[in-house]
Short mmCIF file of C-alpha atoms and ligand atoms in Angstrom, two decimals:
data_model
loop_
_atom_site.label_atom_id
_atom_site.label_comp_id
_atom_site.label_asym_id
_atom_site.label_seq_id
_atom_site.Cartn_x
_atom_site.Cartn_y
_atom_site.Cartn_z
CA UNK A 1 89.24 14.81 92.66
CA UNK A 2 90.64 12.23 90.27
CA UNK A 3 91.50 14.11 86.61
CA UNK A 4 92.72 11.65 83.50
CA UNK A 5 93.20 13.36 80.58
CA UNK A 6 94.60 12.58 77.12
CA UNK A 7 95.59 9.42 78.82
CA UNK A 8 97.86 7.20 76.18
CA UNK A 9 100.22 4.49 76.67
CA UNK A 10 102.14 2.38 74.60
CA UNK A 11 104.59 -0.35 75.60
CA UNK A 12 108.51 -0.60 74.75
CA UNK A 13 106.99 -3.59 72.18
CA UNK A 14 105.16 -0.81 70.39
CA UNK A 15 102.06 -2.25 71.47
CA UNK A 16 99.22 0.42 72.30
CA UNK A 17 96.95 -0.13 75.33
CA UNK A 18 94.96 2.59 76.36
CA UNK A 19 94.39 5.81 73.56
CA UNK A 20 93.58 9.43 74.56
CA UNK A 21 91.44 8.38 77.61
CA UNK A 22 89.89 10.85 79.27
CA UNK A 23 87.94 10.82 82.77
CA UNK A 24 86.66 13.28 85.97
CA UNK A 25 86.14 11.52 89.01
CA UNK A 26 84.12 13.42 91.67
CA UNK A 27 85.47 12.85 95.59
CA UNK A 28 82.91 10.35 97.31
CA UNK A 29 81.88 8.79 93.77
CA UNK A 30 82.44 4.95 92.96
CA UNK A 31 83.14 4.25 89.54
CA UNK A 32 83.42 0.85 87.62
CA UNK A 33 85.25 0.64 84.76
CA UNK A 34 84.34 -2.40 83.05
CA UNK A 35 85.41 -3.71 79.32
CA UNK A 36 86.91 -6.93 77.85
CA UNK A 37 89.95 -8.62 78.32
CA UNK A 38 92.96 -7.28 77.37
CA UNK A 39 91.26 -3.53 76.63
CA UNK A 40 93.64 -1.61 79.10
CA UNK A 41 92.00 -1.86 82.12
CA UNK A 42 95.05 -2.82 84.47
CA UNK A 43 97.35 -0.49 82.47
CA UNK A 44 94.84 2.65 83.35
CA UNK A 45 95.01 1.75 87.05
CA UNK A 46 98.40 1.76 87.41
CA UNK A 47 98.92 4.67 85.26
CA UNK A 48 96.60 5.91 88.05
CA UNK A 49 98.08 4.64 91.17
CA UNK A 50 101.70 6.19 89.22
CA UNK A 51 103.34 2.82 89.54
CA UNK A 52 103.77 2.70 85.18
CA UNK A 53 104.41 6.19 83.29
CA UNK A 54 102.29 7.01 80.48
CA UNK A 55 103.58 7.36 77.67
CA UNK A 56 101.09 10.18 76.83
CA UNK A 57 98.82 12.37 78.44
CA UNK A 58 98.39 13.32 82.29
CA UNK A 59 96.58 12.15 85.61
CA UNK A 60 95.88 14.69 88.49
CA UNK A 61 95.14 14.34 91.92
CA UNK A 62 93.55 17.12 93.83
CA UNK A 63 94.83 19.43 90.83
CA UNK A 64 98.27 17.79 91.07
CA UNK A 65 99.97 16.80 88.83
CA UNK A 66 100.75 12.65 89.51
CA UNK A 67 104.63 12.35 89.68
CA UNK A 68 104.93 9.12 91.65
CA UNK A 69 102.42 7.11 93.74
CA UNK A 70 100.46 9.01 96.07
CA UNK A 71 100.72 9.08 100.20
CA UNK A 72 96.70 9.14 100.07
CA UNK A 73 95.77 5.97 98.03
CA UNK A 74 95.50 2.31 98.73
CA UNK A 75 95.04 -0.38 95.66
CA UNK A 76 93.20 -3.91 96.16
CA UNK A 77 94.64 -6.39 93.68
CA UNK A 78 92.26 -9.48 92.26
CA UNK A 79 95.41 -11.72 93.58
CA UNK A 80 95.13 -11.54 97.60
CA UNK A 81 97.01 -14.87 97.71
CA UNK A 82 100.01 -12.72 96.45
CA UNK A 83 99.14 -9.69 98.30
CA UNK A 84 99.43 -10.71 101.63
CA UNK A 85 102.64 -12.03 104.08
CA UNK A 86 102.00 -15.45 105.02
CA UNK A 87 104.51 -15.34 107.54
CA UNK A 88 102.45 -12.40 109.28
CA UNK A 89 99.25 -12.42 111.44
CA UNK A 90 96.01 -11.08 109.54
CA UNK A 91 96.19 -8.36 112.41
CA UNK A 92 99.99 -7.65 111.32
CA UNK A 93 99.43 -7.64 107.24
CA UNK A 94 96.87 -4.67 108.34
CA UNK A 95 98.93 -2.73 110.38
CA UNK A 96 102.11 -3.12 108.44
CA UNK A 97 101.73 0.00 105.88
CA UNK A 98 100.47 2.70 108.33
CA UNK A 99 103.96 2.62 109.72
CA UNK A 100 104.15 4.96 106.36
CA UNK A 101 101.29 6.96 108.08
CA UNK A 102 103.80 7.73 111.30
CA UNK A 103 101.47 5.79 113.31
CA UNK A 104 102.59 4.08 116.89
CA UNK A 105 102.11 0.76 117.33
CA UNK A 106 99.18 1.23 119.92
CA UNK A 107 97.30 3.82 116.93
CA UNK A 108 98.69 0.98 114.06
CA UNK A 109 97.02 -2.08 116.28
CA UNK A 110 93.62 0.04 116.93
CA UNK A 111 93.34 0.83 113.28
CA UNK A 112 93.80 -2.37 112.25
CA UNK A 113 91.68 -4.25 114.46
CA UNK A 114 88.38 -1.53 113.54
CA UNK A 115 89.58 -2.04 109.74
CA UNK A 116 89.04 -5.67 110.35
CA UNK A 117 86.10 -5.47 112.20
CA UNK A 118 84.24 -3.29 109.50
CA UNK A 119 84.77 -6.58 107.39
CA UNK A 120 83.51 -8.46 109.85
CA UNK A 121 86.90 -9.98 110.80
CA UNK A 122 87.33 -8.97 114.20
CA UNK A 123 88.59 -12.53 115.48
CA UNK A 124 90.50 -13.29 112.75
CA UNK A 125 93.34 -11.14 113.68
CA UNK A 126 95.87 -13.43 115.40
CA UNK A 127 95.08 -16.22 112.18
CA UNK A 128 97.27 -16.38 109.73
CA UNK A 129 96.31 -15.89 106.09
CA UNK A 130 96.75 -19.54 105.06
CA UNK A 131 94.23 -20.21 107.81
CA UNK A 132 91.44 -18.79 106.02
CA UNK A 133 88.95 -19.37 103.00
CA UNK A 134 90.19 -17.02 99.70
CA UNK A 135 86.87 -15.14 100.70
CA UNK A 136 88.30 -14.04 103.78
CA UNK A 137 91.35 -13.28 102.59
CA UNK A 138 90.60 -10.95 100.09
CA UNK A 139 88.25 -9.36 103.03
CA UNK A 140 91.75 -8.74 104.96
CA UNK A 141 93.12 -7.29 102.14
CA UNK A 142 89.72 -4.52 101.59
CA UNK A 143 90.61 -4.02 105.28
CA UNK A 144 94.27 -3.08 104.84
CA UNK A 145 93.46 -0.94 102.06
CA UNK A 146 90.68 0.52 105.07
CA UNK A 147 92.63 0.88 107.85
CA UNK A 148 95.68 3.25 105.61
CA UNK A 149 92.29 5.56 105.56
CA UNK A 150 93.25 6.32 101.68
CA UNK A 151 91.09 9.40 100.26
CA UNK A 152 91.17 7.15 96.72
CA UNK A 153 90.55 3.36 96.58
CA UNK A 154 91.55 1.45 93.40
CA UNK A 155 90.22 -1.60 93.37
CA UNK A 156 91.28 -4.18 90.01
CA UNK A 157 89.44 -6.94 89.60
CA UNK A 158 89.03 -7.77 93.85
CA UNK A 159 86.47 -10.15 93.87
CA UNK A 160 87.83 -11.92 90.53
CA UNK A 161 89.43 -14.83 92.40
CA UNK A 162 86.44 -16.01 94.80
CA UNK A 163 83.37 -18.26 94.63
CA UNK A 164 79.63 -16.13 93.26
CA UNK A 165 78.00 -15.67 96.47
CA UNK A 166 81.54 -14.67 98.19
CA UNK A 167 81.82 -12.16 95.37
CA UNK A 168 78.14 -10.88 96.11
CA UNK A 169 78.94 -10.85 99.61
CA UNK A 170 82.41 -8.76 98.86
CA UNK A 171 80.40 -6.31 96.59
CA UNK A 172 78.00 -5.38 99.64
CA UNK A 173 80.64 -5.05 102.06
CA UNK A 174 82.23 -2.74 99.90
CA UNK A 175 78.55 -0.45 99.21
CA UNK A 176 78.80 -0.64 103.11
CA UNK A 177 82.30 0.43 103.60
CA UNK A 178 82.03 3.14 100.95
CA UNK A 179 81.08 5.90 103.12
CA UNK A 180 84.01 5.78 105.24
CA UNK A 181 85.76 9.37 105.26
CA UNK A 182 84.34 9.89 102.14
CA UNK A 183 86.64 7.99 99.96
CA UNK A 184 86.30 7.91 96.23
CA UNK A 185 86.71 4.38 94.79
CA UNK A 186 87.90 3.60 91.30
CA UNK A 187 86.70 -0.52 90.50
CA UNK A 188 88.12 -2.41 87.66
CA UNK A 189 85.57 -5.34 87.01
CA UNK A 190 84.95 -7.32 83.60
CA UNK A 191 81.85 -8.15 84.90
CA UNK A 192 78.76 -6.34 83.91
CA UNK A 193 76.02 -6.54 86.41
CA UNK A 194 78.83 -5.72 89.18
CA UNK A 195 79.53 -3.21 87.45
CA UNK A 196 76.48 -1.45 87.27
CA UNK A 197 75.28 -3.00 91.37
CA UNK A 198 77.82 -1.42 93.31
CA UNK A 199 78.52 1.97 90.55
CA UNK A 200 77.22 5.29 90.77
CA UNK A 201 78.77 5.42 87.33
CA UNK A 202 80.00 2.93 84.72
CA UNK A 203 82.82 3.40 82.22
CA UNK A 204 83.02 1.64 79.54
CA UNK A 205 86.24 0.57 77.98
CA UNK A 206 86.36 -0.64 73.85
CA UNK A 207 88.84 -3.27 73.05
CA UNK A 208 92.35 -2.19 73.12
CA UNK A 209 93.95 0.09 72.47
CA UNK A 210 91.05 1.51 75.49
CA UNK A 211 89.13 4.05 74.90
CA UNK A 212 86.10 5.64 76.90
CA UNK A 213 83.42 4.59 74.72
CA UNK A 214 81.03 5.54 77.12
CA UNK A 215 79.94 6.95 80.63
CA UNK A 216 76.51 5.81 81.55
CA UNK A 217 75.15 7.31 84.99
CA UNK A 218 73.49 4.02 87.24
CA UNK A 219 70.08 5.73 88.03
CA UNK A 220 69.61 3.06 90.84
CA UNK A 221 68.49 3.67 94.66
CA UNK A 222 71.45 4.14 96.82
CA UNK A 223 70.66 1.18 99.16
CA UNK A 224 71.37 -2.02 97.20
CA UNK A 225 70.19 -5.56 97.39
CA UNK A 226 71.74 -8.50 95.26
CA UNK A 227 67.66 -10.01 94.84
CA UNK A 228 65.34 -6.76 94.24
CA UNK A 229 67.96 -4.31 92.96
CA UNK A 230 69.26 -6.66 90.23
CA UNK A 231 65.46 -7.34 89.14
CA UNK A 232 64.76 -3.47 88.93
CA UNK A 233 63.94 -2.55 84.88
CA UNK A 234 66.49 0.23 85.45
CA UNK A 235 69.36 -2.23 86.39
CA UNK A 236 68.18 -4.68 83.48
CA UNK A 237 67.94 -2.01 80.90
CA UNK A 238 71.59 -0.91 81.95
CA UNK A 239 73.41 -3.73 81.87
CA UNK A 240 71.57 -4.59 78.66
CA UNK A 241 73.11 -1.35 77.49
CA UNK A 242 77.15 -2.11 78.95
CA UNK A 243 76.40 -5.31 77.35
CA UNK A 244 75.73 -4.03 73.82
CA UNK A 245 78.33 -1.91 73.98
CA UNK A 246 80.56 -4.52 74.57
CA UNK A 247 79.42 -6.95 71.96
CA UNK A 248 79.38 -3.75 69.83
CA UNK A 249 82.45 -3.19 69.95
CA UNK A 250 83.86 -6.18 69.83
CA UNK A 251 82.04 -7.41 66.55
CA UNK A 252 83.02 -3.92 65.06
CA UNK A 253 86.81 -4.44 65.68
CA UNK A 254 86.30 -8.31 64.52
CA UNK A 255 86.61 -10.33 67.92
CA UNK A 256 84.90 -13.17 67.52
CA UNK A 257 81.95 -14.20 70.26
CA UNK A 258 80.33 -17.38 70.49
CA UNK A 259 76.91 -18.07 71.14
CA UNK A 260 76.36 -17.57 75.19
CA UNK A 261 80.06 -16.68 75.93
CA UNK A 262 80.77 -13.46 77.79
CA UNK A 263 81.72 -10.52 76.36
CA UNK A 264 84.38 -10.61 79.17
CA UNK A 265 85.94 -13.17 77.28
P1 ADP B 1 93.09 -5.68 81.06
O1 ADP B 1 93.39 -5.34 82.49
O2 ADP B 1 91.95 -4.91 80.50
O3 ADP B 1 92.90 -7.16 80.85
P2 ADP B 1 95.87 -4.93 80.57
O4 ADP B 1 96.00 -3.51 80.96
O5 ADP B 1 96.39 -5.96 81.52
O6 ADP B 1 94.35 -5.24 80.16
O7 ADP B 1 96.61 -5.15 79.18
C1 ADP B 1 96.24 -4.42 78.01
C2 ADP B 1 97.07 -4.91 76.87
O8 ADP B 1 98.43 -4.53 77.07
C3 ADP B 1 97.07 -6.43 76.73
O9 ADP B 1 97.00 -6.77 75.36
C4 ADP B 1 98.40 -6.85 77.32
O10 ADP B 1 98.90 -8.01 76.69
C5 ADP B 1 99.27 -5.66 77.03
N1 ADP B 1 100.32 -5.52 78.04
C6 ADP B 1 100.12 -5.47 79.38
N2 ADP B 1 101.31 -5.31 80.01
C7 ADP B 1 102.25 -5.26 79.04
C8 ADP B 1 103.69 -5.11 79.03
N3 ADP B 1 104.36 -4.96 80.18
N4 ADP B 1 104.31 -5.10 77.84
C9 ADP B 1 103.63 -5.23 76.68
N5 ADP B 1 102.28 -5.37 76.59
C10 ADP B 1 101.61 -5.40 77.78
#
């Protein structure tokens, strides 16, 4: 569904982020792409959403060529607080971009209020954003990506901003959400073990200029819990392995880690 290849990009400074990345995404999959700070991560999506040219190389949707951004995708940003009106209703901030989708208001107001009520928002609709906990907005934000029904879901960093259990209850929203019309769902994430929980797949990144350093399937049942799945051997042993090849990396190119720090950074 999703083809990068040869993927290069270097900014008018001369400095290099990403280098000959290459990557098949299957429809219906959800990948994470995970590496440290700095290694190319945001650059990639929007190289992928076509809101930043590459310099090099090529991404294809559907066997087409990307010229601009696409009518079928929808991006969730880590920053909700700057991604949504404050001077619109949570209903409204939903609605607002299927108006690109032709919809009437009646069809704009029903899709909204199912998006929000698959994220469990359903009577948060006439609030406004500022009413609610960063938790919840970032949920209204997963919804308006939702209701625009996109066939491909980027996702950088979305549960970066919120509290640990809001972000474990964001990750299984999202495994539950996952199967709506089949979408295929691209997640940025500098965090390991979410990386590997919600993933069929995991990408790894090496520090910049990104590479693909490696592509490690997550052999893990499909139904996920945030207690027994993340004790499995098979979810240990993999995020062991993400986490070596981290460190790895980093030691090899000279980035310094301390004792206990993350290899996030
Ligand atoms: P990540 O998302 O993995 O943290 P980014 O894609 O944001 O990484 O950035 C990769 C590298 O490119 C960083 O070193 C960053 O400073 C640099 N970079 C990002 N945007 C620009 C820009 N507009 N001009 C020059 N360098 C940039």
């Amino acid at each position: 569904m999703l083809e990068i290849k040869n993927l290069t990009h270097v900014y008018g400074d001369g400095y290099k982020a990403l280098d000959d990345v290459n990557l098949s995404v299957k429809a219906g999959e959800l990948v994470s792409i995970v590496g440290p700070s700095g290694c190319g991560k945001s650059t990639l999506m929007r190289c992928i959403a076509g809101l930043q040219r590459p310099t090099g190389g090529e991404v294809s949707l559907d066997d087409t060529r990307l010229e601009g951004v696409p009518g079928n995708l929808a991006v969730v940003f880590q920053d909700y607080s700057r991604s949504l009106f404050p001077w619109l209703t949570v209903r409204d901030n939903v609605s607002l971009p299927l108006r690109r989708h032709g919809k009437n208001r009646h069809e704009r107001r029903k899709a909204a209020l199912e998006a929000l009520e698959s994220v469990g928002l359903a009577d948060a609709g006439q609030k406004y954003p500022w009413q609610l906990s960063g938790g919840m907005q970032q949920r209204v934000a997963i919804a308006r990506a939702l209701a625009y029904r996109p066939s491909l879901l980027l996702m950088d960093e979305p549960f970066g901003s919120v509290d640990a259990q809001t972000r474990e209850d964001l990750e299984d929203l999202l495994l539950r959400v996952r199967g709506n019309d089949g979408m295929t769902i691209l997640l940025v994430t500098h965090d390991i073990d979410e990386s590997v929980y919600v993933g069929d797949r995991v990408i790894v990144l090496t520090t910049a200029p990104g590479h693909v350093c490696a592509e490690l399937p997550v052999d893990l049942p499909a139904e996920r819990d945030q207690v027994a799945t993340r004790e499995l051997p098979a979810f240990v042993h993999l995020r062991a392995e993400v986490g070596r090849l981290i460190r790895g990396d980093q030691s090899r190119r000279g980035v310094r880690l301390s004792a206990g720090e993350s290899p996030s950074g």
